[in-house]
Coordinates of C-alpha atoms in Angstrom, one line a residue:
Chain A
M1 CA 26.2 -31.3 22.0
R2 CA 25.9 -33.0 25.4
L3 CA 22.6 -31.4 25.9
L4 CA 21.3 -32.6 22.5
V5 CA 22.5 -36.1 23.2
G6 CA 20.9 -36.0 26.6
I7 CA 17.5 -35.0 25.0
A8 CA 17.9 -37.8 22.4
L9 CA 18.6 -40.3 25.2
K10 CA 15.6 -39.1 27.2
H11 CA 13.3 -39.5 24.1
L12 CA 14.6 -43.1 23.6
L13 CA 14.3 -44.1 27.2
F14 CA 10.8 -42.6 27.5
R15 CA 9.7 -45.0 24.8
K16 CA 11.5 -48.1 26.0
R17 CA 9.5 -50.7 24.2
Q18 CA 9.6 -49.0 20.8
S19 CA 13.3 -48.2 21.2
L20 CA 14.1 -51.8 22.2
V21 CA 12.3 -53.2 19.2
S22 CA 14.2 -51.0 16.8
L23 CA 17.4 -51.7 18.7
L24 CA 16.8 -55.4 18.4
G25 CA 16.3 -55.0 14.6
I26 CA 19.7 -53.4 14.4
V27 CA 21.4 -55.9 16.7
L28 CA 20.1 -58.9 14.7
G29 CA 20.9 -57.1 11.5
V30 CA 24.5 -56.5 12.5
A31 CA 24.9 -60.0 13.8
F32 CA 23.6 -61.7 10.7
F33 CA 25.3 -59.3 8.4
L34 CA 28.6 -60.1 10.2
A35 CA 28.1 -63.8 10.4
I36 CA 27.0 -64.2 6.7
A37 CA 29.6 -61.8 5.4
A38 CA 32.3 -63.5 7.4
L39 CA 31.2 -67.0 6.2
M40 CA 31.1 -65.9 2.6
Q41 CA 34.4 -64.0 2.8
G42 CA 35.9 -67.0 4.7
S43 CA 34.9 -69.4 2.0
E44 CA 36.2 -67.1 -0.6
K45 CA 39.6 -66.7 1.1
D46 CA 39.7 -70.4 1.7
F47 CA 39.0 -71.0 -1.9
I48 CA 41.6 -68.6 -3.1
T49 CA 44.1 -70.0 -0.6
R50 CA 43.5 -73.5 -2.0
L51 CA 43.7 -72.1 -5.5
V52 CA 47.0 -70.3 -4.8
D53 CA 48.6 -73.1 -2.7
N54 CA 47.6 -76.1 -4.7
A55 CA 48.5 -74.7 -8.1
P56 CA 51.6 -73.0 -9.5
H57 CA 51.4 -69.2 -9.3
I58 CA 52.7 -68.9 -12.8
T59 CA 52.7 -71.5 -15.6
M60 CA 55.0 -70.9 -18.5
S61 CA 54.0 -73.2 -21.4
D62 CA 55.6 -73.9 -24.8
E63 CA 53.2 -71.7 -26.6
Y64 CA 53.2 -68.2 -27.8
R65 CA 50.4 -65.8 -27.2
T66 CA 51.1 -64.2 -30.6
P67 CA 53.0 -65.9 -33.4
R68 CA 56.7 -65.0 -33.4
K69 CA 57.6 -62.4 -36.0
Q70 CA 59.4 -63.7 -39.0
P71 CA 62.8 -62.0 -39.9
V72 CA 61.3 -60.5 -43.0
E73 CA 58.6 -58.8 -41.0
E74 CA 61.2 -57.3 -38.6
V75 CA 63.4 -56.1 -41.5
F76 CA 60.4 -54.6 -43.4
P77 CA 57.9 -53.6 -40.7
R78 CA 55.9 -51.4 -43.0
A79 CA 55.9 -53.7 -46.0
A80 CA 52.7 -55.0 -47.6
L81 CA 53.3 -58.6 -47.0
E82 CA 51.4 -61.5 -45.6
L83 CA 53.0 -64.7 -44.4
R84 CA 50.8 -67.7 -44.1
N85 CA 51.3 -71.3 -43.0
V86 CA 54.7 -70.6 -41.5
Q87 CA 56.3 -74.0 -40.5
P88 CA 57.8 -74.1 -37.0
L89 CA 61.6 -74.0 -36.9
T90 CA 61.8 -77.3 -35.0
E91 CA 59.4 -80.2 -35.0
T92 CA 60.1 -81.0 -31.3
R93 CA 57.7 -79.1 -29.2
G94 CA 58.7 -77.8 -25.8
I95 CA 60.4 -74.9 -24.2
R96 CA 63.8 -74.4 -25.8
G97 CA 66.6 -73.8 -23.3
Y98 CA 64.4 -74.5 -20.4
E99 CA 67.4 -75.2 -18.2
Q100 CA 68.8 -71.7 -18.8
I101 CA 65.4 -70.2 -18.0
L102 CA 65.2 -72.4 -14.9
S103 CA 68.6 -71.3 -13.7
D104 CA 67.7 -67.7 -14.2
L105 CA 64.5 -68.2 -12.2
H106 CA 66.4 -70.0 -9.4
R107 CA 68.7 -67.0 -9.1
T108 CA 65.7 -64.6 -8.8
P109 CA 64.9 -64.0 -5.1
G110 CA 61.4 -65.0 -3.9
T111 CA 60.9 -67.4 -6.9
R112 CA 60.9 -71.1 -7.0
A113 CA 60.5 -72.9 -10.3
A114 CA 60.4 -76.4 -11.8
A115 CA 60.4 -77.8 -15.3
V116 CA 57.7 -80.3 -16.2
L117 CA 57.2 -82.4 -19.3
T118 CA 53.7 -83.7 -19.5
G119 CA 52.6 -86.3 -22.0
Q120 CA 49.9 -88.9 -22.6
A121 CA 50.5 -92.6 -22.1
L122 CA 48.6 -95.8 -21.7
V123 CA 48.7 -98.4 -19.1
S124 CA 47.5 -101.9 -20.1
Y125 CA 46.0 -104.1 -17.6
A126 CA 43.8 -107.2 -17.8
G127 CA 43.1 -106.5 -21.5
R128 CA 42.0 -102.9 -20.9
D129 CA 43.9 -99.7 -21.6
F130 CA 43.9 -96.8 -19.2
S131 CA 44.9 -93.4 -20.3
V132 CA 47.2 -91.6 -17.9
V133 CA 49.2 -88.4 -17.8
L134 CA 52.9 -88.6 -17.3
N135 CA 54.3 -85.7 -15.3
G136 CA 58.0 -85.7 -15.7
M137 CA 59.8 -83.5 -13.1
N138 CA 62.7 -83.3 -10.8
P139 CA 61.5 -84.3 -7.4
E140 CA 63.7 -81.8 -5.5
E141 CA 62.3 -78.9 -7.5
I142 CA 58.7 -79.9 -7.5
K143 CA 58.3 -80.2 -3.8
G144 CA 58.3 -76.5 -3.1
I145 CA 55.9 -75.8 -5.9
T146 CA 53.1 -78.3 -5.9
T147 CA 51.3 -79.7 -2.9
I148 CA 51.5 -83.3 -4.1
E149 CA 53.8 -84.3 -1.2
N150 CA 51.0 -83.3 1.2
Y151 CA 48.7 -85.8 -0.4
M152 CA 51.0 -88.8 -0.2
K153 CA 49.4 -91.8 1.4
Q154 CA 52.4 -94.0 1.0
G155 CA 56.0 -93.4 -0.1
S156 CA 57.3 -90.0 -1.1
I157 CA 58.1 -88.0 -4.2
D158 CA 61.7 -87.9 -2.9
D159 CA 61.9 -91.7 -3.5
L160 CA 62.2 -90.9 -7.2
I161 CA 65.6 -89.3 -6.5
I162 CA 66.9 -92.6 -5.2
D163 CA 65.2 -94.7 -7.9
P164 CA 64.7 -92.7 -11.2
D165 CA 62.8 -95.7 -12.6
G166 CA 60.1 -95.3 -10.0
I167 CA 56.6 -93.8 -10.5
V168 CA 54.1 -92.2 -8.1
I169 CA 50.5 -92.8 -8.9
G170 CA 47.1 -92.0 -7.4
T171 CA 45.2 -94.4 -5.1
E172 CA 42.3 -94.5 -7.6
L173 CA 44.5 -95.8 -10.4
A174 CA 46.2 -98.3 -8.0
K175 CA 42.7 -99.5 -7.0
R176 CA 41.6 -99.9 -10.6
L177 CA 44.7 -101.8 -11.5
S178 CA 44.9 -103.7 -8.2
L179 CA 48.4 -102.4 -7.7
Q180 CA 50.3 -101.8 -4.5
M181 CA 53.5 -100.2 -3.4
G182 CA 56.5 -101.8 -4.9
D183 CA 54.6 -103.4 -7.9
N184 CA 55.7 -102.8 -11.4
I185 CA 53.6 -100.9 -14.0
T186 CA 54.2 -100.9 -17.7
I187 CA 53.6 -97.6 -19.5
V188 CA 53.3 -97.2 -23.3
A189 CA 54.0 -93.7 -24.5
S190 CA 52.4 -92.0 -27.5
T191 CA 55.7 -92.5 -29.3
G192 CA 55.3 -96.3 -29.0
Q193 CA 58.1 -96.7 -26.5
V194 CA 57.4 -99.0 -23.6
R195 CA 58.9 -98.8 -20.1
T196 CA 58.3 -100.5 -16.8
F197 CA 58.2 -98.4 -13.6
K198 CA 58.2 -99.4 -10.0
I199 CA 55.5 -97.9 -7.8
L200 CA 57.3 -95.8 -5.1
G201 CA 54.4 -93.8 -3.9
L202 CA 50.6 -93.4 -3.7
F203 CA 48.8 -90.1 -3.4
R204 CA 45.2 -89.2 -2.7
T205 CA 44.0 -85.7 -3.4
G206 CA 40.3 -86.5 -3.0
R207 CA 39.6 -85.5 -6.7
S208 CA 39.0 -88.9 -8.2
D209 CA 39.8 -87.9 -11.8
Y210 CA 43.2 -86.5 -10.7
D211 CA 43.9 -89.6 -8.6
E212 CA 43.0 -91.9 -11.5
R213 CA 44.9 -90.2 -14.3
Q214 CA 48.0 -88.3 -13.0
T215 CA 51.3 -89.9 -12.5
Y216 CA 54.7 -88.5 -11.4
V217 CA 57.9 -89.8 -13.0
S218 CA 61.5 -88.4 -13.3
L219 CA 61.9 -85.8 -16.0
K220 CA 64.7 -87.6 -17.8
R221 CA 62.6 -90.8 -18.1
V222 CA 59.6 -88.9 -19.5
Q223 CA 61.9 -87.0 -22.0
A224 CA 63.2 -90.4 -23.2
L225 CA 59.8 -92.0 -23.3
L226 CA 58.3 -89.1 -25.3
N227 CA 61.4 -88.7 -27.4
R228 CA 61.8 -85.1 -26.5
P229 CA 65.3 -84.8 -25.1
N230 CA 66.2 -81.6 -23.2
R231 CA 62.6 -80.4 -23.5
A232 CA 60.0 -79.4 -20.9
N233 CA 56.6 -78.2 -22.0
S234 CA 56.0 -76.1 -19.0
I235 CA 57.8 -74.3 -16.2
I236 CA 55.8 -74.0 -13.1
I237 CA 56.7 -71.1 -10.7
K238 CA 55.8 -70.3 -7.1
L239 CA 56.4 -66.8 -5.7
D240 CA 56.8 -65.7 -2.1
D241 CA 54.0 -63.2 -2.7
P242 CA 51.3 -64.8 -4.9
N243 CA 49.8 -61.3 -5.5
D244 CA 52.8 -60.4 -7.6
A245 CA 52.1 -63.3 -10.0
Y246 CA 50.3 -61.1 -12.6
Q247 CA 53.2 -58.7 -13.0
V248 CA 55.9 -61.3 -12.8
A249 CA 54.1 -63.4 -15.5
E250 CA 54.0 -60.4 -17.8
Q251 CA 57.7 -59.8 -17.2
L252 CA 58.6 -63.4 -17.9
E253 CA 56.5 -63.5 -21.1
E254 CA 58.2 -60.3 -22.3
R255 CA 61.6 -61.7 -21.6
Y256 CA 61.3 -65.3 -22.8
L257 CA 58.3 -64.9 -25.2
Y258 CA 56.7 -68.1 -23.9
K259 CA 53.1 -67.8 -22.8
S260 CA 53.2 -67.2 -19.0
V261 CA 49.8 -67.4 -17.3
S262 CA 49.4 -66.2 -13.7
W263 CA 47.0 -67.8 -11.4
Q264 CA 44.9 -64.7 -11.5
E265 CA 44.6 -64.9 -15.3
A266 CA 43.9 -68.6 -15.2
S267 CA 41.2 -68.1 -12.7
E268 CA 39.8 -64.9 -14.1
D269 CA 36.4 -66.2 -14.6
L270 CA 36.3 -67.7 -11.1
L271 CA 37.5 -64.5 -9.5
S272 CA 34.9 -62.5 -11.4
T273 CA 32.3 -65.0 -10.3
L274 CA 33.5 -64.4 -6.7
T275 CA 33.1 -60.7 -7.2
I276 CA 29.5 -61.2 -8.5
R277 CA 28.9 -63.5 -5.5
N278 CA 30.1 -60.8 -3.1
I279 CA 27.8 -58.2 -4.7
I280 CA 24.9 -60.6 -4.3
M281 CA 25.9 -61.5 -0.8
Y282 CA 26.3 -58.0 0.4
T283 CA 23.0 -57.0 -1.2
V284 CA 21.2 -59.8 0.6
V285 CA 22.8 -59.2 4.0
S286 CA 22.4 -55.5 3.6
T287 CA 18.7 -56.0 3.2
V288 CA 18.5 -57.3 6.7
L289 CA 20.0 -54.0 7.9
I290 CA 17.9 -51.9 5.6
V291 CA 14.8 -53.6 7.1
A292 CA 16.2 -52.8 10.5
A293 CA 16.8 -49.2 9.4
F294 CA 13.1 -48.9 8.4
G295 CA 12.4 -49.8 12.0
I296 CA 14.5 -46.9 13.2
Y297 CA 12.9 -44.6 10.6
N298 CA 9.5 -45.7 11.9
V299 CA 10.4 -45.1 15.5
I300 CA 12.0 -41.7 14.9
S301 CA 9.2 -40.6 12.5
T302 CA 6.6 -41.5 15.2
V303 CA 8.6 -39.6 17.8
V304 CA 8.9 -36.6 15.6
M305 CA 5.1 -36.7 14.9
E306 CA 4.3 -37.1 18.6
K307 CA 6.8 -34.5 19.6
H308 CA 5.7 -31.7 17.3
R309 CA 4.6 -29.7 20.3
D310 CA 7.8 -30.3 22.2
I311 CA 9.9 -29.4 19.1
A312 CA 7.8 -26.2 18.9
I313 CA 8.6 -25.4 22.5
L314 CA 12.3 -26.1 22.1
K315 CA 12.4 -23.8 19.1
S316 CA 10.4 -21.1 20.9
M317 CA 12.9 -21.4 23.8
G318 CA 15.7 -20.6 21.3
F319 CA 16.9 -24.0 20.0
H320 CA 18.0 -23.7 16.4
G321 CA 16.5 -25.9 13.6
R322 CA 19.9 -27.7 13.4
D323 CA 19.8 -28.4 17.1
V324 CA 16.5 -30.2 16.7
Q325 CA 17.8 -32.0 13.7
R326 CA 20.8 -33.2 15.7
I327 CA 18.6 -34.5 18.5
F328 CA 16.7 -36.8 16.2
L329 CA 19.8 -37.7 14.2
G330 CA 21.4 -38.5 17.5
E331 CA 18.6 -40.9 18.3
G332 CA 19.3 -42.8 15.1
L333 CA 23.0 -42.7 15.8
I334 CA 22.6 -44.0 19.4
L335 CA 20.4 -46.8 18.1
G336 CA 23.0 -47.6 15.4
L337 CA 25.9 -47.5 17.9
L338 CA 24.1 -49.6 20.5
G339 CA 23.1 -52.0 17.8
C340 CA 26.8 -52.4 16.8
V341 CA 28.0 -52.7 20.4
M342 CA 25.4 -55.5 21.0
G343 CA 25.3 -56.9 17.5
I344 CA 29.0 -57.4 17.0
P345 CA 29.5 -59.8 20.0
L346 CA 26.3 -61.6 19.0
G347 CA 27.6 -61.9 15.4
A348 CA 31.0 -63.1 16.7
A349 CA 29.2 -65.7 18.8
I350 CA 27.2 -66.9 15.7
M351 CA 30.5 -67.0 13.8
A352 CA 32.1 -69.1 16.5
G353 CA 29.1 -71.4 16.5
L354 CA 29.2 -71.8 12.8
M355 CA 32.9 -72.6 12.9
Q356 CA 32.1 -75.7 15.1
I357 CA 30.2 -77.2 12.2
R358 CA 32.3 -79.8 10.4
F359 CA 31.4 -81.1 7.0
N360 CA 32.8 -83.1 4.1
P361 CA 33.2 -80.9 1.0
P362 CA 32.9 -82.8 -2.3
G363 CA 36.2 -84.4 -3.1
A364 CA 37.7 -83.9 0.3
S365 CA 38.9 -86.9 2.2
E366 CA 38.6 -85.3 5.7
P367 CA 35.9 -83.2 7.2
V368 CA 36.7 -79.5 7.5
N369 CA 35.4 -76.7 9.7
M370 CA 33.2 -73.9 8.1
P371 CA 35.7 -71.3 6.9
M372 CA 35.2 -68.0 8.6
D373 CA 36.9 -64.7 8.0
W374 CA 37.7 -63.0 11.3
S375 CA 39.5 -60.1 9.8
W376 CA 38.7 -56.6 11.1
P377 CA 37.3 -55.3 7.8
Q378 CA 34.3 -57.6 8.3
F379 CA 33.5 -56.0 11.6
A380 CA 34.2 -52.5 10.3
I381 CA 31.9 -53.0 7.3
A382 CA 29.1 -54.4 9.5
A383 CA 29.5 -51.5 12.0
A384 CA 29.8 -48.8 9.3
F385 CA 26.7 -50.2 7.5
A386 CA 24.6 -50.3 10.7
I387 CA 25.6 -46.8 11.7
G388 CA 25.2 -45.5 8.2
A389 CA 21.7 -47.1 7.8
A390 CA 20.6 -45.8 11.2
T391 CA 21.8 -42.3 10.4
V392 CA 20.2 -42.3 7.0
A393 CA 17.0 -43.7 8.5
S394 CA 16.8 -40.9 11.1
L395 CA 17.9 -38.1 8.7
L396 CA 14.5 -37.8 7.0
P397 CA 12.4 -37.4 10.1
A398 CA 15.2 -35.3 11.7
R399 CA 15.1 -32.8 8.8
K400 CA 11.3 -32.8 9.0
A401 CA 11.6 -32.0 12.7
A402 CA 14.1 -29.1 12.0
R403 CA 11.5 -27.6 9.6
V404 CA 8.7 -27.4 12.2
K405 CA 7.5 -23.9 12.6
P406 CA 6.7 -23.3 16.3
V407 CA 4.0 -20.8 15.6
D408 CA 2.1 -23.3 13.4
I409 CA 2.0 -25.7 16.3
L410 CA 1.3 -23.1 19.0
R411 CA -1.6 -21.7 17.0
G412 CA -3.1 -25.2 17.1
G413 CA -3.1 -25.2 20.9
T414 CA -2.7 -28.6 22.6
Chain B
M1 CA 12.1 7.8 30.8
S2 CA 11.9 4.0 30.8
E3 CA 13.7 2.1 28.1
V4 CA 11.6 0.8 25.3
V5 CA 12.1 -2.9 24.9
I6 CA 9.7 -3.6 22.0
R7 CA 8.5 -1.3 19.3
T8 CA 6.6 -2.2 16.3
E9 CA 5.9 -0.1 13.2
K10 CA 3.0 -0.9 10.9
V11 CA 3.3 -4.6 11.6
T12 CA 1.0 -6.7 9.4
R13 CA 0.7 -10.4 9.2
I14 CA -1.3 -12.1 6.5
L15 CA -1.5 -15.8 6.1
S16 CA -1.2 -16.7 2.5
G17 CA -3.5 -19.2 0.9
E18 CA -6.4 -19.4 -1.6
V19 CA -8.2 -16.9 0.7
P20 CA -5.5 -14.8 2.5
V21 CA -6.3 -14.2 6.2
T22 CA -5.1 -11.1 7.9
L23 CA -4.1 -11.8 11.4
V24 CA -2.9 -8.4 12.4
R25 CA -2.8 -5.2 10.5
D26 CA -0.7 -2.0 10.8
V27 CA 0.0 -2.5 14.5
D28 CA 2.1 0.1 16.2
V29 CA 2.9 -0.7 19.8
E30 CA 5.6 0.2 22.3
I31 CA 6.4 -1.7 25.5
K32 CA 8.7 -0.3 28.1
R33 CA 10.8 -1.9 30.8
S34 CA 8.9 -2.7 34.0
E35 CA 5.6 -2.3 32.1
F36 CA 2.8 -4.8 32.7
V37 CA 0.7 -4.8 29.5
V38 CA -2.4 -6.8 28.8
I39 CA -3.5 -7.6 25.3
S40 CA -7.2 -8.1 25.3
G41 CA -9.9 -8.6 22.7
P42 CA -12.5 -11.0 21.5
S43 CA -11.6 -14.5 20.4
G44 CA -9.9 -14.7 17.0
S45 CA -9.1 -10.9 17.0
G46 CA -5.3 -11.5 16.6
K47 CA -4.1 -11.2 20.2
S48 CA -2.0 -14.4 20.2
S49 CA -0.8 -13.7 16.7
L50 CA 0.5 -10.3 17.8
L51 CA 2.2 -11.9 20.8
Y52 CA 4.0 -14.5 18.5
L53 CA 5.1 -11.6 16.3
L54 CA 6.4 -9.7 19.3
G55 CA 8.1 -12.8 20.6
L56 CA 9.8 -13.3 17.2
L57 CA 8.1 -16.7 16.7
D58 CA 6.5 -15.4 13.6
T59 CA 7.7 -12.9 11.1
P60 CA 5.5 -10.0 9.8
T61 CA 4.4 -9.8 6.2
S62 CA 5.2 -6.2 6.4
G63 CA 6.3 -3.7 9.0
K64 CA 9.2 -3.8 11.5
I65 CA 9.8 -4.9 15.0
W66 CA 12.6 -3.4 17.1
L67 CA 13.7 -5.4 20.1
M68 CA 16.0 -3.6 22.6
G69 CA 16.6 -1.0 19.8
Q70 CA 17.6 -3.6 17.2
D71 CA 15.7 -3.9 14.0
T72 CA 14.9 -7.6 13.7
S73 CA 13.5 -7.6 10.1
S74 CA 16.9 -8.7 8.7
F75 CA 17.5 -11.5 11.2
D76 CA 17.7 -15.0 10.0
E77 CA 16.1 -18.0 11.8
D78 CA 19.2 -18.6 13.9
Q79 CA 19.5 -15.0 15.0
L80 CA 15.8 -14.9 15.9
A81 CA 16.3 -18.1 17.9
D82 CA 19.3 -16.6 19.7
V83 CA 17.3 -13.5 20.7
R84 CA 14.4 -15.6 21.9
L85 CA 16.9 -17.7 24.0
S86 CA 18.5 -14.8 25.8
K87 CA 15.9 -12.0 25.8
I88 CA 12.4 -13.4 25.8
G89 CA 10.6 -15.8 28.0
F90 CA 7.4 -17.5 27.0
V91 CA 4.5 -18.8 29.1
F92 CA 1.6 -20.5 27.2
Q93 CA -1.9 -21.4 28.2
F94 CA -0.9 -25.1 28.3
H95 CA 2.3 -25.4 30.2
F96 CA 4.1 -27.3 27.4
L97 CA 6.7 -28.8 29.7
L98 CA 8.7 -31.6 28.1
P99 CA 7.2 -34.8 29.6
E100 CA 10.5 -36.7 29.8
F101 CA 12.2 -34.1 32.0
S102 CA 11.6 -33.4 35.6
A103 CA 10.6 -29.9 36.7
L104 CA 14.2 -29.0 37.5
E105 CA 15.5 -30.3 34.2
N106 CA 12.8 -28.4 32.3
V107 CA 14.0 -25.2 33.9
M108 CA 17.6 -26.0 33.3
L109 CA 17.1 -26.6 29.5
P110 CA 17.2 -23.0 28.3
M111 CA 20.3 -22.3 30.5
R112 CA 22.0 -25.4 29.2
R113 CA 21.3 -24.3 25.6
L114 CA 22.6 -20.7 26.3
N115 CA 25.7 -22.4 27.8
K116 CA 26.8 -19.3 29.8
L117 CA 26.8 -20.8 33.2
P118 CA 28.7 -23.9 34.5
E119 CA 26.4 -26.9 35.1
S120 CA 26.4 -26.5 38.9
E121 CA 25.3 -22.9 38.6
V122 CA 22.6 -23.9 36.1
E123 CA 21.2 -26.3 38.6
D124 CA 21.5 -23.9 41.5
R125 CA 19.6 -21.2 39.6
A126 CA 16.9 -23.6 38.4
R127 CA 16.4 -24.8 41.9
S128 CA 16.3 -21.3 43.3
L129 CA 13.7 -20.2 40.6
L130 CA 11.5 -23.2 41.5
V131 CA 11.9 -22.6 45.2
D132 CA 10.9 -19.0 44.8
L133 CA 7.8 -20.1 43.0
G134 CA 7.0 -22.5 45.9
L135 CA 7.9 -25.7 44.2
E136 CA 10.7 -26.9 46.5
K137 CA 8.9 -30.2 47.0
Q138 CA 8.3 -30.8 43.2
L139 CA 11.8 -30.3 41.9
N140 CA 12.2 -33.9 40.7
N141 CA 8.6 -34.5 39.7
L142 CA 7.8 -35.2 36.1
P143 CA 5.2 -32.9 34.5
K144 CA 2.6 -35.7 34.8
Q145 CA 3.1 -35.6 38.6
L146 CA 2.3 -31.9 38.8
S147 CA -1.0 -30.1 39.1
G148 CA -2.0 -27.5 36.5
G149 CA -1.0 -24.6 38.7
Q150 CA 2.3 -26.2 39.6
S151 CA 3.0 -27.0 35.9
Q152 CA 2.3 -23.4 35.0
R153 CA 4.7 -22.2 37.7
V154 CA 7.4 -24.5 36.3
A155 CA 6.7 -23.0 32.9
I156 CA 7.2 -19.5 34.4
A157 CA 10.4 -20.6 36.0
R158 CA 11.6 -22.0 32.7
A159 CA 10.6 -18.6 31.0
L160 CA 12.8 -16.8 33.6
A161 CA 15.7 -19.2 33.3
N162 CA 17.9 -17.0 31.2
D163 CA 16.9 -13.8 33.0
P164 CA 15.0 -12.4 30.0
S165 CA 14.0 -8.7 29.7
I166 CA 10.6 -9.6 28.2
I167 CA 8.0 -12.1 29.4
L168 CA 5.3 -12.9 26.9
A169 CA 2.4 -14.9 28.3
D170 CA -0.5 -16.3 26.2
E171 CA -3.5 -17.0 28.3
P172 CA -1.4 -18.1 31.2
T173 CA -4.3 -18.6 33.5
G174 CA -6.8 -19.8 30.9
N175 CA -6.4 -23.4 32.1
L176 CA -6.2 -22.9 35.8
D177 CA -8.6 -22.8 38.8
T178 CA -9.2 -19.5 40.5
A179 CA -6.6 -20.0 43.2
S180 CA -3.9 -21.0 40.8
S181 CA -4.9 -18.2 38.5
K182 CA -4.4 -15.6 41.2
N183 CA -1.1 -17.1 42.2
V184 CA 0.2 -16.9 38.6
E185 CA -1.2 -13.4 38.1
G186 CA 0.7 -12.3 41.3
I187 CA 3.9 -13.8 40.0
L188 CA 3.6 -12.1 36.6
R189 CA 2.8 -8.8 38.2
E190 CA 5.8 -9.1 40.5
L191 CA 8.1 -9.8 37.6
S192 CA 7.4 -6.4 36.2
E193 CA 7.1 -4.5 39.4
K194 CA 10.0 -6.0 41.4
H195 CA 12.3 -7.3 38.7
G196 CA 11.9 -4.7 36.0
R197 CA 10.8 -7.0 33.2
A198 CA 8.4 -6.0 30.5
V199 CA 5.5 -8.4 30.8
M200 CA 2.9 -8.8 28.1
V201 CA -0.1 -11.0 28.8
V202 CA -2.8 -12.1 26.4
T203 CA -5.9 -12.7 28.4
H204 CA -9.6 -12.7 28.6
E205 CA -9.6 -12.2 32.3
A206 CA -11.0 -8.8 33.3
R207 CA -9.3 -8.9 36.7
L208 CA -5.8 -9.2 35.0
A209 CA -6.6 -6.3 32.7
E210 CA -7.7 -4.2 35.7
N211 CA -4.4 -4.6 37.4
A212 CA -2.3 -3.9 34.2
D213 CA -0.3 -0.7 33.6
R214 CA -1.8 -0.6 30.2
T215 CA -4.2 -2.6 28.1
I216 CA -4.0 -2.9 24.3
R217 CA -7.3 -3.9 22.8
I218 CA -7.3 -5.7 19.5
V219 CA -10.3 -6.1 17.3
D220 CA -10.1 -7.7 13.9
G221 CA -6.3 -7.5 13.9
R222 CA -6.2 -3.8 14.6
V223 CA -5.3 -2.0 17.7
Q224 CA -8.2 0.0 19.0
A225 CA -7.5 3.4 20.3

C-alpha cells in the first residue's frame, strides 16, 4: 500500500498546479460547508434553546383531547348509542383538583410545576380601554418555570409574595398608560369585578405585544376576580431534561386526562420547518463540495488519460488492475484528506470571524453574537463529505484506469 | 538438455471486429533457458503480437502457452500479472520509464511491488543493476535528463529487477543510435550467455539476428520454417 500511495503522491506532485487548484476547491468547499452548516445549526440550536428555556416544557390545560366517556358508554361499550350535546358536569371551567396534581408533580424528581389561571381583563385609562391578560400564579412556583424574572427591568416577581395586591406589567403597557413603579392600576375582569393593584414590577421581553398585554398577579387574586375559586386553567411544567417532555406529557395526559402538550408537539410545525431548512442548507452547502469534487474528477481523469502509457507499463510489470485503481483512488483520497486538514482550520477561522458579528434580532433589546455550533459533528460531517466526494470523484477515472489493457496501449507505440 | 521456459501450442490471436484481423495463427514455438532468440519478419507480420502473447500481456484466441511448464490458459488477470512480475522482464522500443520517478526509483518499482526484499536491499539491488549497466552517475536523474541509450539501459535494469527467467524485448534498439544499439545488443546477449536467461528479441536489425542462437521468422502471422 505504501508503494501505491507513493506513486499517487508522485503523480500529484508532478502536476503541482493542477493539484493545487483542485485542492483549493476542496479547501474552500470544506471551509464554507463548515462555516455555513455551523451557522445554520447554531441558529437552530439557539432557536430551540430559546424555545425550550422561555416556554414551559409541558402545558397541561383544562381541555380534553377527546370527550370524556359517559358512564353509559363505559357500561355498554358495544351498545348502539349516540350521545349528543352532553352538558359539562360543572359550569366552572378549569383543572379540577389542580392542587393535588401540583403536589404530585412536586414530588416527582426532575419536575417543577406551577398552576396558572389566565383570564382577560380591561384596564381603563384616559377614556380608553386596554385589553390585558391576567396571569394568576404563585411567584415562588413560577420563577423556576418561566424566564419572566430574567426580563424584569424594575422590581421582582417575588414582590408579589410580600404584597399579594401587587401586579407586574410590561414596560410597553406602562408607557401607554404613563404609569410607573408604585402607581395603582384598576383592572376590570370579564366577570365585572373591579380591583385596584399596585405596580410592583416592570418587565421587558422585547416582544412588544407581550410587553403590552401580559400581566402577572397572585393566583388567589385572579381566582377571586374571575370568580373561579380553587381553579387553574393550566399547569405549566419544566423538566430537568427537556427531551423527555414528549413522553412525560403523554404519561400526564393518560393519568390526569387533561390535555398535556409538550414543547415538541406545540412547535411541531416549527421543528419540521427546521428539518426542511436543514435539508435545503445541506443541499446548498454540499453543492460547493460537489463542484470541488468535479475539480478532482477533472484532474484525475486528465491524469488517467495522460497516464495511459504509464498504466500499461505498470500492468505489464505485474501491477494488478486493483493496484492501479488504488493509485488513482489514493490521489482523490489524498486531495480529500489534505482538503480537510487545510479546510477545517480555515472554516473554523471563518466561524470565529462570523461570531464577532453582533446584530439586533427583531424584538431583542440587546445585540447578540451570531450563533455558531462548534460541536464536533459539524466538523465530522464536513470532513466525511469532503473525503466522500473526493473518493467518489476519483472512483470513476480510477476504475477506468484499472480496465486499461496494456497490450492495447503498447500496440499503439508512443 | 536445457529447460524449456516457454512453449506454445497452436497459438492463434484474432482481433474481433466487423472485419476480424488475424495477428498470429497456429504458432508453435519453444524457447529454452540461456537461449537468445530473435523474432524477425516484415512490418505488420505479427512479431510484436507474438511477443505480447508470450509475455502474457495478451491472451490467445485459441491454443495454449506453457510458461516454466505451467499451462497459463486458465490463469486469471491477477495470476497472469503475478507471473509477469516475477518471471518476465520487458524492454520496449520506447523506454517507457515513469517520468515522475528517478532512474533508481524506476528500477526499484517492480521489486517494491513484488515485496520480497527489504527496502534497503531493494535500493542496493537497483543501484547495483544500474551501476553494472554503466549508469552510476545517472542514478537520481529523471527520465527527461537521460539520453535515449541511457533510458533504454534503465529500462533493461528495470526488466531485470526481479531476476526474471525470461526477457522479452520489442525493438529495443529501434530508437537508438548505432553506438547505443551495440551497447544494448551486447547487454541482451550477455543476459542469455552469462546469466542463463531466455531472451527473445523482436527486431529488424540484421546484425542482431546474425548473433542470435536462433531466429524465428514470422510472415502474415505464421512461423516460417
